[in-house]
Short mmCIF file of C-alpha atoms in Angstrom, two decimals:
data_model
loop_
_atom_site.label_atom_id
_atom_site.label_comp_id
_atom_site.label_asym_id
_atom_site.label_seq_id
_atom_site.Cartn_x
_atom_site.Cartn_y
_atom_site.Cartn_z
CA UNK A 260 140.74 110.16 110.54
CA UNK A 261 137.67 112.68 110.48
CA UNK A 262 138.59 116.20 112.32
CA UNK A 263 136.00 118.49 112.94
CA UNK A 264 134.06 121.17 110.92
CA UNK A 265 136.79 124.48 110.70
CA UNK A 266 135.63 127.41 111.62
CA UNK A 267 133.49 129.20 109.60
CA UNK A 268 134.16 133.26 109.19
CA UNK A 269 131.62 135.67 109.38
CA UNK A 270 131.10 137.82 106.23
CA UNK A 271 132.20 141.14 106.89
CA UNK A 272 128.84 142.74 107.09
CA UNK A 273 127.69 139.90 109.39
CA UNK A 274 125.76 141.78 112.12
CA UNK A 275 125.48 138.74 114.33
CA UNK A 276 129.53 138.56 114.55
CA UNK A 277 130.84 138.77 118.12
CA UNK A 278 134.69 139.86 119.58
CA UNK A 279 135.20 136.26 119.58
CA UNK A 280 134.32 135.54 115.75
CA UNK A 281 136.41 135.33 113.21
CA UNK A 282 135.19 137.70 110.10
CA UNK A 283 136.52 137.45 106.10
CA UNK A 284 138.23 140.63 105.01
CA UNK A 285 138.42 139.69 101.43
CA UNK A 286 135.14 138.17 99.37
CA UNK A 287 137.25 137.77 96.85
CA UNK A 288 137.00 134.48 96.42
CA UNK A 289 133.16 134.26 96.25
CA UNK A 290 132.81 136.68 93.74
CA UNK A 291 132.40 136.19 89.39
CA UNK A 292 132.11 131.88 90.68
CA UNK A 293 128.75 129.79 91.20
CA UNK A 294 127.87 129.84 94.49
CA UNK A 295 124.99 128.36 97.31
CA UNK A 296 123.71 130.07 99.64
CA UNK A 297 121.60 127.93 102.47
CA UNK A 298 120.05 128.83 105.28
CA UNK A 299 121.90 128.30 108.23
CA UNK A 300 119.98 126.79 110.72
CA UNK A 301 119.67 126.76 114.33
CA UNK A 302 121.48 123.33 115.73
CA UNK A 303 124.13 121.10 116.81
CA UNK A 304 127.10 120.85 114.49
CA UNK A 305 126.91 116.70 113.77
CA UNK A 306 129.76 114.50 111.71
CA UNK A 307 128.63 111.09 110.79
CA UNK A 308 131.53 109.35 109.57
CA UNK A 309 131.32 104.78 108.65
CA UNK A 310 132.71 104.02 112.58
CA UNK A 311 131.18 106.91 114.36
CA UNK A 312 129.05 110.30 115.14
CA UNK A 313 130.52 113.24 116.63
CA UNK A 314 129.81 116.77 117.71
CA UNK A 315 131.45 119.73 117.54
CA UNK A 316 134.50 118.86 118.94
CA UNK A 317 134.95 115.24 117.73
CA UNK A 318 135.88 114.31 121.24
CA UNK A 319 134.14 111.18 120.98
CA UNK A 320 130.30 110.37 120.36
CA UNK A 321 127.86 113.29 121.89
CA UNK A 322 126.46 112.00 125.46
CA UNK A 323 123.50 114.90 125.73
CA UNK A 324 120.26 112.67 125.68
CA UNK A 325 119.53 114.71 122.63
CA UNK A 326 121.71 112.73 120.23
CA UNK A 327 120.29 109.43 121.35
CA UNK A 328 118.26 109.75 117.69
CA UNK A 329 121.71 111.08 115.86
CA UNK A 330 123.43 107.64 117.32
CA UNK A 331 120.16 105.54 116.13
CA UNK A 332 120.31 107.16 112.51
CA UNK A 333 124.07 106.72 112.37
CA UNK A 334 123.65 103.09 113.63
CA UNK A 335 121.07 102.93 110.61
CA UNK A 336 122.92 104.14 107.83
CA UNK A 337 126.42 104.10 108.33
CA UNK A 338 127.18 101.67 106.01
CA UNK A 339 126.19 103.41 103.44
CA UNK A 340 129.25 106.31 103.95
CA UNK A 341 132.45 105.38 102.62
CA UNK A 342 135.49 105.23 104.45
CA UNK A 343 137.34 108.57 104.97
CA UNK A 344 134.26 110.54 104.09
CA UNK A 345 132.41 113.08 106.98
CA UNK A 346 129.07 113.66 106.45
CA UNK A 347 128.52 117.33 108.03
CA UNK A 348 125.15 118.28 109.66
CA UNK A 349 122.71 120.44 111.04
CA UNK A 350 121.55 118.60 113.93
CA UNK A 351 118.00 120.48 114.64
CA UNK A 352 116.56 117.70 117.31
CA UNK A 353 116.41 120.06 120.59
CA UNK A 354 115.09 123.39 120.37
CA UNK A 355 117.86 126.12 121.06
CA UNK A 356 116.61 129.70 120.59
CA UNK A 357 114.56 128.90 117.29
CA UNK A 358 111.26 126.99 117.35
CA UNK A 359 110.74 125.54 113.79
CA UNK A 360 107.15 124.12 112.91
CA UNK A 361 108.25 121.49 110.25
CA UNK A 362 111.54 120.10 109.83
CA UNK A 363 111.91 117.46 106.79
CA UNK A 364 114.51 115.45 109.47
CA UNK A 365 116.07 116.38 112.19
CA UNK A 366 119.06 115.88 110.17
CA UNK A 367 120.33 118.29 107.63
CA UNK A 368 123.41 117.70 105.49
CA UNK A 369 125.20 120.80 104.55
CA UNK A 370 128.30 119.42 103.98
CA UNK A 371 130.72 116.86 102.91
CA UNK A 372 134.25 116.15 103.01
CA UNK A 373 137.30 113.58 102.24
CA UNK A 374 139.31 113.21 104.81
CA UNK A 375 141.92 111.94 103.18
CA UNK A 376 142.45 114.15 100.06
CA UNK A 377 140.87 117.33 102.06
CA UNK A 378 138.84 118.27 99.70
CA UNK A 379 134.86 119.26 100.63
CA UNK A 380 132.79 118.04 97.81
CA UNK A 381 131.15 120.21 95.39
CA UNK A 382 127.69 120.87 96.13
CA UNK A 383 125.95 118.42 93.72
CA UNK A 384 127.69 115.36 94.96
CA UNK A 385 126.74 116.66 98.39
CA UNK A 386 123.33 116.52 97.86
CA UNK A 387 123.43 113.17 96.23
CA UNK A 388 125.22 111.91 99.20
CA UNK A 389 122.24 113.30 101.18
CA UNK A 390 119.56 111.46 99.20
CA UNK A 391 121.74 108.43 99.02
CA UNK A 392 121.01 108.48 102.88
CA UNK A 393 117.93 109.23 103.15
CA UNK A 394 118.73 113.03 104.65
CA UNK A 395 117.89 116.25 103.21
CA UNK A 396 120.38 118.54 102.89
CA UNK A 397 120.18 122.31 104.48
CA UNK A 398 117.98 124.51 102.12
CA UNK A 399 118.77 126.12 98.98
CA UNK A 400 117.89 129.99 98.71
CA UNK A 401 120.29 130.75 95.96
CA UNK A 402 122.50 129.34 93.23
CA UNK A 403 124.46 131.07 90.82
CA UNK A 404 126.88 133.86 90.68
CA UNK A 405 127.45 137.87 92.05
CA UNK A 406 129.99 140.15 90.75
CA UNK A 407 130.65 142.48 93.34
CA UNK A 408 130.91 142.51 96.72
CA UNK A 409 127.70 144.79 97.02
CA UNK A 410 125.61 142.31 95.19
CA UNK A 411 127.16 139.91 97.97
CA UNK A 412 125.73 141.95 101.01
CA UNK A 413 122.35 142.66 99.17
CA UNK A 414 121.82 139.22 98.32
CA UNK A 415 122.63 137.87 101.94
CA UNK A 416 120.73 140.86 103.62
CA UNK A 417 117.89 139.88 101.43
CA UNK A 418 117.72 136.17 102.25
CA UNK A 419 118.36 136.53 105.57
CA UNK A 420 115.69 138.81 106.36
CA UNK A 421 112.83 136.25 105.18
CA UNK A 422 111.04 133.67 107.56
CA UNK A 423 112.44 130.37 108.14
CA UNK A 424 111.96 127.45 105.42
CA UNK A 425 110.64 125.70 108.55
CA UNK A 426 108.98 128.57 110.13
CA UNK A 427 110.23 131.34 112.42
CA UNK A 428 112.69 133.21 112.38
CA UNK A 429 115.55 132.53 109.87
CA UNK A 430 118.97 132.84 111.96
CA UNK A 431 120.85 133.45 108.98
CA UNK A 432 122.56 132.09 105.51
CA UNK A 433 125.81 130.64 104.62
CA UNK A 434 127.54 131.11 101.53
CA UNK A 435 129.70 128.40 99.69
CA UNK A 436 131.52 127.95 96.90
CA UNK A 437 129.26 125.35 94.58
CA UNK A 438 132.75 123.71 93.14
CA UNK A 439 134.96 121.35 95.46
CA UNK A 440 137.78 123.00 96.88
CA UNK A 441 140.02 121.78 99.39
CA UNK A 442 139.99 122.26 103.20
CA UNK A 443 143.00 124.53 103.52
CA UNK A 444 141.13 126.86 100.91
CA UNK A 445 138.19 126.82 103.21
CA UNK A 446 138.16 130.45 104.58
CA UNK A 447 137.95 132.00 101.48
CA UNK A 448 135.39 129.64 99.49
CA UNK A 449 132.55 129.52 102.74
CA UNK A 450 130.87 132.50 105.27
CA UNK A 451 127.83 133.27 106.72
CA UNK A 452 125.29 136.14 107.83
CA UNK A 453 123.95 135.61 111.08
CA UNK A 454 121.69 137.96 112.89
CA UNK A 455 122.15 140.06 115.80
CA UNK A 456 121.51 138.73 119.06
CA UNK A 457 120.99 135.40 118.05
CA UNK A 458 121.65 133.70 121.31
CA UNK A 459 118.64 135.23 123.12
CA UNK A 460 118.52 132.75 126.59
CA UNK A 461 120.83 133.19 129.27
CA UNK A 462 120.79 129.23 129.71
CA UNK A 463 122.80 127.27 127.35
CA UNK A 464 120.47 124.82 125.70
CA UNK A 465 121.85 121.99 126.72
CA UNK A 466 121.74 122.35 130.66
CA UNK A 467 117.47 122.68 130.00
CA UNK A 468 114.46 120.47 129.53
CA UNK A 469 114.68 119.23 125.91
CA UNK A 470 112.34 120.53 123.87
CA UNK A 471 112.18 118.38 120.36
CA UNK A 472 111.93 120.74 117.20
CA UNK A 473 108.37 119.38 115.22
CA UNK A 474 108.81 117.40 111.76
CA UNK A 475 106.86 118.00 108.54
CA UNK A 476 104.95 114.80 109.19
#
């Protein structure tokens, strides 16, 4: 049985965190290991599992009009995922308060987990899942390790303050333990930088005129 994506803390220097977020108090855990930082980008948290696709809250499959393509990959390639696996996703179809100007798929795997062991897969077999499906996954800014929690914020700071992979504005990075590790662990082996004011319309996305994010090709 898939559940749905925990939540992810900020990093304590996270200037995008609101009252409402969650932030790590110890970076312990990300420190003297291999880690990947991605860029975390701006759209729908998306599960694909064999027998379904789900949004954030794994309620059932996402009715917005902008998932009818998430429901026509899913019927495409859902054989291909194993049973008890979630593939997790960056779902970048609609435009929310980024504009990108070329987007490899409007997919983007950042994540994958068994369901039944609860373990989330170390990062190379996630991105072999990816290309086993056809997806990219989220990109890669940074791999290897940091020793101190300053080199932490510096290194964040620093990615986060470039451009977009895709163009625009970059609305932050995520940080992840490259090893498996196992979903109760999950807090202290995953955060992300996000910047300030990210939300910048009034309007919740999804109550306006879809506006489909442009692809590479």
């Amino acid at each position: 049985m898939s559940s749905k994506y925990p939540r992810s803390f900020h990093l304590p220097w996270s200037p995008g965190g609101t009252s409402d977020d969650k932030r790590l108090r110890d970076v312990s855990g990300l420190l003297g290991v291999e880690l990947v930082v991605t860029e975390k980008c701006d759209g729908s948290n998306l599960t694909y599992t064999r027998h379904s696709v789900f949004s954030r809250s794994h309620a059932g499959p996402p009715s917005h009009p902008s998932f009818d393509l998430a429901k026509a990959t899913h019927a495409r390639l859902s054989y291909l995922i194993s049973e008890g696996t979630s593939i997790f996703c960056e779902y970048c179809y609609a435009v929310h308060s980024i504009e990108y100007e070329a987007l490899p798929n409007h997919s983007l795997v950042f994540g994958v987990r068994d369901d039944e062991a609860g373990i989330w897969w170390e990062w190379d077999m996630v991105a072999t899942q990816a290309a086993d499906l056809g997806l990219p996954t989220v990109p890669v800014l940074f791999r290897g390790a940091v020793e101190t929690e300053r080199q932490l914020q510096e290194l964040t700071g620093d990615l986060a303050a470039q451009p977009s992979t895709f163009g625009g504005t970059r609305e932050g990075v995520v940080v992840r333990r490259a090893a498996s590790f196992a979903n109760t662990d999950f807090p202290r082996n995953l955060a992300k930088w996000v910047r300030k004011d990210h939300v910048t319309t009034d309007e919740h996305w999804m109550h306006q005129g879809i506006t489909p994010q442009r692809l590479r090709h």
